[in-house]
Short mmCIF file of C-alpha atoms in Angstrom, two decimals:
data_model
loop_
_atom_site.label_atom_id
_atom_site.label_comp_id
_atom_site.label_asym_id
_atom_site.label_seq_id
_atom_site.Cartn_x
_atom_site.Cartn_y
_atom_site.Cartn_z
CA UNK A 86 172.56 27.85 65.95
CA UNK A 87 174.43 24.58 65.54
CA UNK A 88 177.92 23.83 66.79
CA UNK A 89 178.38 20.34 65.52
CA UNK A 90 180.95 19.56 63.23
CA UNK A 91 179.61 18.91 59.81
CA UNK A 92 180.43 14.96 59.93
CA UNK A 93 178.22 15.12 63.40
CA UNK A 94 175.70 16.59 61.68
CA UNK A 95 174.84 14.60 59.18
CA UNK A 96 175.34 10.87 60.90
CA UNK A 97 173.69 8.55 62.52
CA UNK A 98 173.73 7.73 65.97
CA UNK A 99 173.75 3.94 66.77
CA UNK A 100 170.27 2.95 67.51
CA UNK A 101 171.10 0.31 70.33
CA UNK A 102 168.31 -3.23 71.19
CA UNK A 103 165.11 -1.76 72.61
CA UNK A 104 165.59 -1.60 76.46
CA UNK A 105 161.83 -2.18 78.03
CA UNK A 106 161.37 -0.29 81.21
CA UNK A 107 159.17 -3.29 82.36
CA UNK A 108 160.63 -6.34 84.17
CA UNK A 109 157.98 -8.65 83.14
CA UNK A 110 158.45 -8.85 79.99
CA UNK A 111 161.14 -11.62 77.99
CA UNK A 112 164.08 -9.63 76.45
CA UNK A 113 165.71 -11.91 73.79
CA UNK A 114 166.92 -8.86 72.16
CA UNK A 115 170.70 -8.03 73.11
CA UNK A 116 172.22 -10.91 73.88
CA UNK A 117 172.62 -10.70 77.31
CA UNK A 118 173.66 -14.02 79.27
CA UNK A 119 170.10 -15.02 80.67
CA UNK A 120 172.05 -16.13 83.73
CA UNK A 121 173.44 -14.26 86.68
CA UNK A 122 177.11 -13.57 87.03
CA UNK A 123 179.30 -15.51 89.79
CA UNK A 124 179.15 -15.18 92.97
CA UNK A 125 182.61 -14.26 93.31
CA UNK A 126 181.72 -11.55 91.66
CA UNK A 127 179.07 -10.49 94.12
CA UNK A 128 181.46 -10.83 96.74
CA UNK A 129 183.78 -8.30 95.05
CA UNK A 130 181.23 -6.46 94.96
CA UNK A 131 180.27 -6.16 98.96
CA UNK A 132 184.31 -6.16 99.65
CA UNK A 133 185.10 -2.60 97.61
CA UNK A 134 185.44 -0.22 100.25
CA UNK A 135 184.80 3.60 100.92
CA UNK A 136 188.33 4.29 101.07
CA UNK A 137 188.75 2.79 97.93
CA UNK A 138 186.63 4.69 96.46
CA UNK A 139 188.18 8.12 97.43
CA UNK A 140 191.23 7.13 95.95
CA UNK A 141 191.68 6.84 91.96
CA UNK A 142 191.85 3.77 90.68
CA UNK A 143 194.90 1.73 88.98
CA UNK A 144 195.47 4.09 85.63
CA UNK A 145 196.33 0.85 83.89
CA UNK A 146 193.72 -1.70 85.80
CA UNK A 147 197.32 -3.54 86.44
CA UNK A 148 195.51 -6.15 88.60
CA UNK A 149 192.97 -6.98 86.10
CA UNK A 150 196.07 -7.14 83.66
CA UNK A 151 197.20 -9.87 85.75
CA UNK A 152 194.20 -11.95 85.93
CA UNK A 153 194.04 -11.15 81.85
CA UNK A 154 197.34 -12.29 81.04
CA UNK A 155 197.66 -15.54 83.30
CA UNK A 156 194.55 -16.71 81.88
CA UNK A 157 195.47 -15.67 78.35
CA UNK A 158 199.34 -16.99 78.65
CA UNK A 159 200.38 -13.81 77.33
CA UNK A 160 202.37 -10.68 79.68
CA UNK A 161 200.29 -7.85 80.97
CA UNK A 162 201.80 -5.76 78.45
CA UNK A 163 199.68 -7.63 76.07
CA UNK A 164 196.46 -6.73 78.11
CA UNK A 165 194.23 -2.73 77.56
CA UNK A 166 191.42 -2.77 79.87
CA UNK A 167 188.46 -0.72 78.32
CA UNK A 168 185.03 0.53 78.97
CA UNK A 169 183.24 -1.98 77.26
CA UNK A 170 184.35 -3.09 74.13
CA UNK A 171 182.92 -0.40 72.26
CA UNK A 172 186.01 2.01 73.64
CA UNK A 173 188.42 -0.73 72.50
CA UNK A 174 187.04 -0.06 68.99
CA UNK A 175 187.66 3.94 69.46
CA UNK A 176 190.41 3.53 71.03
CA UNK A 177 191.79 1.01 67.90
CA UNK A 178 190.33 3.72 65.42
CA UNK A 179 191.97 6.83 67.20
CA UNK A 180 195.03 5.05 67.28
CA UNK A 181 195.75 3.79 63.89
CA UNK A 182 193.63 5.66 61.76
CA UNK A 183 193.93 9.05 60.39
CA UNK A 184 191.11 10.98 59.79
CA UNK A 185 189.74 10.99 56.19
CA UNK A 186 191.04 7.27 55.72
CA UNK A 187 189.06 4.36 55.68
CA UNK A 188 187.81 1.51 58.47
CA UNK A 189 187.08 -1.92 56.99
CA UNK A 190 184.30 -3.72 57.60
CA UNK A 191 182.93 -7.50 56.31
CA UNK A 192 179.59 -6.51 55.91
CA UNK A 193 176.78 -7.32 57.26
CA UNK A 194 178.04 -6.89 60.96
CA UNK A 195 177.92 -4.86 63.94
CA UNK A 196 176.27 -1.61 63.45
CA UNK A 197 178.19 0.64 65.15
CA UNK A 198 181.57 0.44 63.38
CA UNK A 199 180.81 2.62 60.62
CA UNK A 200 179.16 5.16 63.26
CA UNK A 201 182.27 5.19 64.67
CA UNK A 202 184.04 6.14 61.77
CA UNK A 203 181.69 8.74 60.96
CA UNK A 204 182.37 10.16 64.36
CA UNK A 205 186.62 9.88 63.40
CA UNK A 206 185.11 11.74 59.91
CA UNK A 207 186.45 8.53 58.15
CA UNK A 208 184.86 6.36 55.68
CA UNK A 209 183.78 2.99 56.02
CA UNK A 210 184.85 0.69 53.49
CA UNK A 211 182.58 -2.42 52.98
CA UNK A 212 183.26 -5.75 51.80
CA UNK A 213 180.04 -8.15 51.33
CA UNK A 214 180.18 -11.60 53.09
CA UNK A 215 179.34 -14.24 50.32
CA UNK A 216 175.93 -16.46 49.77
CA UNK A 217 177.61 -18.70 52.54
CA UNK A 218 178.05 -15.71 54.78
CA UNK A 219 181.70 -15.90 54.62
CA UNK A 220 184.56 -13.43 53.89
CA UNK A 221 185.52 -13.67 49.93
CA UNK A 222 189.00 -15.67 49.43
CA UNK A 223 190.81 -11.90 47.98
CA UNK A 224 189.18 -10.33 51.29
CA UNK A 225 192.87 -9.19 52.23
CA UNK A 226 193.61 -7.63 49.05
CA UNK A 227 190.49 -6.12 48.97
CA UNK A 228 191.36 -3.83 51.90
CA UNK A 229 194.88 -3.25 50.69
CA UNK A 230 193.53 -2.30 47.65
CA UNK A 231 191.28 0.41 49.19
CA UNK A 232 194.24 1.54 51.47
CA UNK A 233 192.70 0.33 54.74
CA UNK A 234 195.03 0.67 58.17
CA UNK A 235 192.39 -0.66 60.73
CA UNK A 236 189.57 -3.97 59.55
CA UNK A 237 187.17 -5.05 62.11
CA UNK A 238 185.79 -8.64 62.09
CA UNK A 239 183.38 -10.32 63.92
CA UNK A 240 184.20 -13.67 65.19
CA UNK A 241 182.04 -15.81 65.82
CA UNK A 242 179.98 -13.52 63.12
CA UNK A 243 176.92 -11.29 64.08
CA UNK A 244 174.58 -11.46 63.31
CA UNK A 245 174.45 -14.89 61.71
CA UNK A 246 176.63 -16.41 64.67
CA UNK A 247 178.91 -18.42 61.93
CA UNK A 248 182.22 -19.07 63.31
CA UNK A 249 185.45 -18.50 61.19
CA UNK A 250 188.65 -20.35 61.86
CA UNK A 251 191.62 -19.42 63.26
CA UNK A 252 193.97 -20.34 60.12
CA UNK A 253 191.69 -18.43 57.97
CA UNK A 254 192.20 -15.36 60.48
CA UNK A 255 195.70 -15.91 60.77
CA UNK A 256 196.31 -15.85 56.78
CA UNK A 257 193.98 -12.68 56.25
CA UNK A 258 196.21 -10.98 58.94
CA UNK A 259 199.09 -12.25 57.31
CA UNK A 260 198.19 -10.30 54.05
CA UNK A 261 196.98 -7.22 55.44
CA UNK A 262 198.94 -4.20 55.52
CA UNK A 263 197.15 -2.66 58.16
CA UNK A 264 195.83 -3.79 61.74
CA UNK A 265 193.02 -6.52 61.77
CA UNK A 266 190.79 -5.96 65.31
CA UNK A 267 188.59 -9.49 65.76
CA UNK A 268 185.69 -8.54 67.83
CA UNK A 269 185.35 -11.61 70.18
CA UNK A 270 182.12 -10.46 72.24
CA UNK A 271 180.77 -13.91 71.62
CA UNK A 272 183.62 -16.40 71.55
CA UNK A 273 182.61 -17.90 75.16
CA UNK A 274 179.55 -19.68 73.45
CA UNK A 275 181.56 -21.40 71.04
CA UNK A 276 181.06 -25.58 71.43
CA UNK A 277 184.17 -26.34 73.18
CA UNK A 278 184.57 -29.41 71.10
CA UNK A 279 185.80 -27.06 68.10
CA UNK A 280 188.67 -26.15 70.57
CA UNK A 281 188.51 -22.68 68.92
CA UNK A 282 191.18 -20.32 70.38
CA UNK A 283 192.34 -17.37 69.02
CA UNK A 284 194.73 -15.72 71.24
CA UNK A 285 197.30 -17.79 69.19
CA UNK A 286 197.08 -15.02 66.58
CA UNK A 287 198.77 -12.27 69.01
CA UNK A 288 201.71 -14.67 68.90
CA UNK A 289 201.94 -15.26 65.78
CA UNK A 290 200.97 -11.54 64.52
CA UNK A 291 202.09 -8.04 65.44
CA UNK A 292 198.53 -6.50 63.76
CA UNK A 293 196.35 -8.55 65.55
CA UNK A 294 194.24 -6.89 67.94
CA UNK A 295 191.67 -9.45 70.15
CA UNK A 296 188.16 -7.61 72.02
CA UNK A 297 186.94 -9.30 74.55
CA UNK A 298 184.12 -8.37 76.38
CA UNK A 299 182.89 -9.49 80.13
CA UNK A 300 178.98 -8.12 78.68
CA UNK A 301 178.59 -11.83 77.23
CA UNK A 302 180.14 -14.86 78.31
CA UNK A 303 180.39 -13.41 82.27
CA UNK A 304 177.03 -11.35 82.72
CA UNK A 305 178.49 -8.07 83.32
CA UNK A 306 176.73 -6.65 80.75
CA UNK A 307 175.83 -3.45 82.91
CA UNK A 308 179.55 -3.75 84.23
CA UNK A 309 180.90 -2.10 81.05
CA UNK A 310 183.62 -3.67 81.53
CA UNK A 311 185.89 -5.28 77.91
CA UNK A 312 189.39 -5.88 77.26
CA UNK A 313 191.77 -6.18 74.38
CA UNK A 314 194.62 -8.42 73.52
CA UNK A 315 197.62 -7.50 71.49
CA UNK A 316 200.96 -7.52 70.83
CA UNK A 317 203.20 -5.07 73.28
CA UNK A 318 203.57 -2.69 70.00
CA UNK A 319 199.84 -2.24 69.42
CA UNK A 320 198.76 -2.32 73.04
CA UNK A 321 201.00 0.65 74.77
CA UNK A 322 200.21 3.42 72.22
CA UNK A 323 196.18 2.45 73.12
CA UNK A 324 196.95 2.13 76.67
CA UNK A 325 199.60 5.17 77.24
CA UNK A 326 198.70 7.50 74.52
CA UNK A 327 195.21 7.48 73.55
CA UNK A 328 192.96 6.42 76.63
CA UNK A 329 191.40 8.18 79.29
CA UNK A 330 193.29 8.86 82.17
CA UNK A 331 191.82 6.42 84.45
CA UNK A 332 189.01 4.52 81.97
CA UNK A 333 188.03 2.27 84.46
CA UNK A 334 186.75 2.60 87.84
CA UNK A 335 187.32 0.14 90.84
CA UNK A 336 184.51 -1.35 91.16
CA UNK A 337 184.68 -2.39 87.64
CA UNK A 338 188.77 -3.87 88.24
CA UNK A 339 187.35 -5.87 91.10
CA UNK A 340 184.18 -7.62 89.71
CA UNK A 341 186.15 -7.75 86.01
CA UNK A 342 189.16 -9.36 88.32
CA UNK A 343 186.76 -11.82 89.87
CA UNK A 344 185.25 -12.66 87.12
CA UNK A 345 187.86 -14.28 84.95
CA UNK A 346 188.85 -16.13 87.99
CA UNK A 347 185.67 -17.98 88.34
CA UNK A 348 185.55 -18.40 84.75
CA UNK A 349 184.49 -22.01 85.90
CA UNK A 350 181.07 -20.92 86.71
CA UNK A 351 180.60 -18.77 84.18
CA UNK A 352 181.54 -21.54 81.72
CA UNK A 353 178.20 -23.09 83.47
CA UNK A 354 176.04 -20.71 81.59
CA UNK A 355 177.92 -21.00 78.68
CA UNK A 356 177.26 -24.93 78.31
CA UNK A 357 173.35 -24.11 79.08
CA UNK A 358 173.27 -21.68 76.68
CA UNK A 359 174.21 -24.32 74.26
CA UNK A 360 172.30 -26.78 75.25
CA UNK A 361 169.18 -24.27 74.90
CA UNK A 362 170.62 -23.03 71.75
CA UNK A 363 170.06 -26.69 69.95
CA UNK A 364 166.86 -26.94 71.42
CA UNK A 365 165.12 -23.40 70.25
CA UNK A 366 167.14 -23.97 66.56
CA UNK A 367 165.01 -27.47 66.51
CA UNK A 368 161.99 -25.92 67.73
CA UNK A 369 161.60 -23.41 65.76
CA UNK A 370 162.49 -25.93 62.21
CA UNK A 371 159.22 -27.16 63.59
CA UNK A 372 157.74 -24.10 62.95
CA UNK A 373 159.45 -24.42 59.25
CA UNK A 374 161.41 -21.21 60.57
CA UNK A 375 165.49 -22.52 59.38
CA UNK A 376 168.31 -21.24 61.77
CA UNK A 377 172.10 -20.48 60.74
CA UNK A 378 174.37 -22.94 62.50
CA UNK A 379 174.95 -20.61 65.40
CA UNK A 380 178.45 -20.70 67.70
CA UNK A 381 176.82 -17.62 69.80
CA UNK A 382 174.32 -16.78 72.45
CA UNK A 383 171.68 -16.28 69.71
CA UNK A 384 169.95 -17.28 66.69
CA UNK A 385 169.66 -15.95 62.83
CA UNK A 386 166.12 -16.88 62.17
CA UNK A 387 164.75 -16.76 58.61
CA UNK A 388 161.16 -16.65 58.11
CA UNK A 389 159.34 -18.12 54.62
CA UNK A 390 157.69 -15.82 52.70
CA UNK A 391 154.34 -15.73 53.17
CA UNK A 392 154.53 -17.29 57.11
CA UNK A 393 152.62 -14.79 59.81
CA UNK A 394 153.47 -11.65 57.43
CA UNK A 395 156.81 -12.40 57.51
CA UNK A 396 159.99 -10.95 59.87
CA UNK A 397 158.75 -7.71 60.94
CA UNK A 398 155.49 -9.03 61.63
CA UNK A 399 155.91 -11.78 63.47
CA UNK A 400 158.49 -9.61 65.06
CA UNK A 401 155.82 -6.60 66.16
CA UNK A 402 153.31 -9.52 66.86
CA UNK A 403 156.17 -10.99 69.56
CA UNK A 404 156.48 -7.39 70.85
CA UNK A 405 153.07 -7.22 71.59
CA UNK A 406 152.88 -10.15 73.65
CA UNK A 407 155.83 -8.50 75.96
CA UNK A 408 158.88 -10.61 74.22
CA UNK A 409 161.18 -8.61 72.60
CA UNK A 410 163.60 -10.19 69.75
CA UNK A 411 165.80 -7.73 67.06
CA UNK A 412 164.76 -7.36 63.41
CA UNK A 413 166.72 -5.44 61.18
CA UNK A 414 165.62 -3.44 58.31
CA UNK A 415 168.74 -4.29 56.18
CA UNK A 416 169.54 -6.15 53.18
CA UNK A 417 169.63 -9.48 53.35
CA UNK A 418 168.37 -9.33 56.39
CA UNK A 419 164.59 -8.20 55.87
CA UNK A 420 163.35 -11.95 56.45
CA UNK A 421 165.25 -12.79 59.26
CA UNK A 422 164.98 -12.51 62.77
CA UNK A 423 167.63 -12.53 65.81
CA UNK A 424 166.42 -14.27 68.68
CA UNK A 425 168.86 -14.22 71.88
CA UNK A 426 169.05 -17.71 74.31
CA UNK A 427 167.08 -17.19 77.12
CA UNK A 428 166.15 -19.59 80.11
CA UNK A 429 164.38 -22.54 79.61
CA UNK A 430 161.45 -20.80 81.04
CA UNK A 431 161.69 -17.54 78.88
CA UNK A 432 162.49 -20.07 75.49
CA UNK A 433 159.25 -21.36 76.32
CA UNK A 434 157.15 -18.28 76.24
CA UNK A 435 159.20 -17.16 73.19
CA UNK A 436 158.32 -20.62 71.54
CA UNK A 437 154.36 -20.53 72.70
CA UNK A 438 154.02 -17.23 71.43
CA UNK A 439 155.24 -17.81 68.00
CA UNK A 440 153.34 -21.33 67.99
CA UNK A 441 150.61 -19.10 67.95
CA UNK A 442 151.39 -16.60 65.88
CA UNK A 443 152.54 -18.81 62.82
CA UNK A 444 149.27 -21.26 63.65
CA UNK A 445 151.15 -24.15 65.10
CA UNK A 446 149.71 -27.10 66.52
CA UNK A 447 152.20 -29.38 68.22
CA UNK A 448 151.05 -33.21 67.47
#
């Protein structure tokens, strides 16, 4: 006998990136930073103590808000700590949508947005990016139309890792009638010559909600550990109605804490994650394999017809080898491939392997 609710029943869980047990393999698959976190962060680690850990932790993560919203230039009321930024996105759904209405998506995009509607027995209302892989001009109106209180969109995009601008975001959220949630999880890899920053739109906005996620740009991704940002009148119904009682623990206040303080180090891996990022996009043109123009910590990879098999193949073939990248049986995404930044040394292997696989000769 079954229990579920009928919605439960007939979804789809989200099928996360293939975790290997094996360590010696190279896992380019889930856009993990390839580099450790700081060592701040470490030390935050080894300075938590056993009486601390008796004790509940802040309800609120208030000293995390602190770190947040000094860094930020915003107040701590502008700060929700989460677990992950997946429970920002529940939290943002429980919030502001009723169940039954729709959740707006710019499709493709992350995969587990419409799960997450399913689970809030809501419908997901998708509007196709365009041949440029951008959101159509009457995107706005769009979701009005279809009576849409909460839109989620990716910035920079995944999977193609295309970067939208901040006056484009700020007129969409202008014209929306409902809440518009960026997802931010890669904004740390953007070139810092584009001086991209969208925290502007909480000022100017009062349905602007910013995730940001320490799983990226900081290492952390086993922290769990994500944040949004918000105007006061969004954030407090999130943080003092809808959340769990104490959502994160403190271990994960002190290393999140740390972590945006030595954002300087971090920022480290960030620039040789760029630098790598050029370098793999050029090396695998060699191969004739094109890249998207990529502001993340990965690559949109899309294979000619007719090379190695094509995606999936080349894909299995990698897999085979022990390096693991993401292909996605969607449309428009059948001949592509998304290959995270890894080391120099694990870049290598990924590029060796493939030499061979597509039959390249260098020289």
């Amino acid at each position: 006998m079954s229990y579920e609710r009928d919605n439960i029943r007939r979804m789809h869980g989200y099928a996360p990136g293939e975790q290997p047990a094996s360590a010696k393999v190279v896992k380019l698959n889930t856009n993990e930073n390839p580099y450790p976190p700081a060592a701040a962060v470490m030390e935050a680690l080894r300075a938590v103590t056993a009486e601390e850990l008796r004790r509940y932790p802040p309800p609120f993560s208030q000293p995390f808000q602190q770190v947040a919203a000094q860094l930020h230039g915003l107040a701590p009321e502008n700060i929700v700590a989460t677990n992950g930024g997946d429970e920002l996105l529940r939290l943002a759904i429980t919030t502001f949508v009723d169940p039954g209405r729709p959740i707006g998506v710019a499709e493709p995009s992350y995969s587990l947005y419409p799960v997450l509607a399913e689970i809030h027995d809501s419908p997901t209302f998708r509007v196709d990016l365009n041949d440029h892989w951008e959101m159509p001009e009457n995107f706005a109106a769009l979701m009005n139309e279809a009576d849409v209180p909460l839109t989620f969109v990716v910035n920079p995009h995944a999977p193609t890792g295309r970067l939208e601008s901040v006056e484009r975001l700020s007129r969409i959220a202008a014209e929306l009638d409902g809440v518009l949630l960026v997802d931010e999880a890669y904004v740390d890899f953007v070139d810092p010559e584009l001086a991209h920053d969208a925290v502007e739109l909480v000022r100017r906005h009062d349905n602007v909600l910013l995730l940001r996620t320490l799983s990226k740009g900081y290492s952390l991704a086993g922290l769990r550990f994500g944040y949004g940002l918000g105007a006061a009148s969004l954030i407090e119904p999130m943080q003092a109605k809808a959340k769990d009682s104490y959502n994160k623990d403190i271990v994960g206040q002190r290393l999140a804490a740390a972590a945006l303080t030595a954002r300087a180090e971090a920022a480290d891996s960030w620039r040789r994650v760029r630098a790598e990022r050029g370098r793999v996009s050029e090396a695998l043109a060699a191969f004739g394999i094109d890249c998207l123009p990529s502001q993340t910590n990965f690559l949109l990879a899309r294979v000619p017809e007719g090379l190695a098999g094509g995606a999936r193949a080349i894909y299995q073939a990698l897999k085979e080898r022990g390096i693991f990248i993401r292909y996605f049986d969607l449309d428009r995404l059948r001949d592509k491939l998304r290959i995270t930044i890894g080391t120099p040394q694990e870049n290598d292997a990924l590029l060796g392997a493939l030499g061979e696989i597509v039959g390249f000769a260098a020289g």
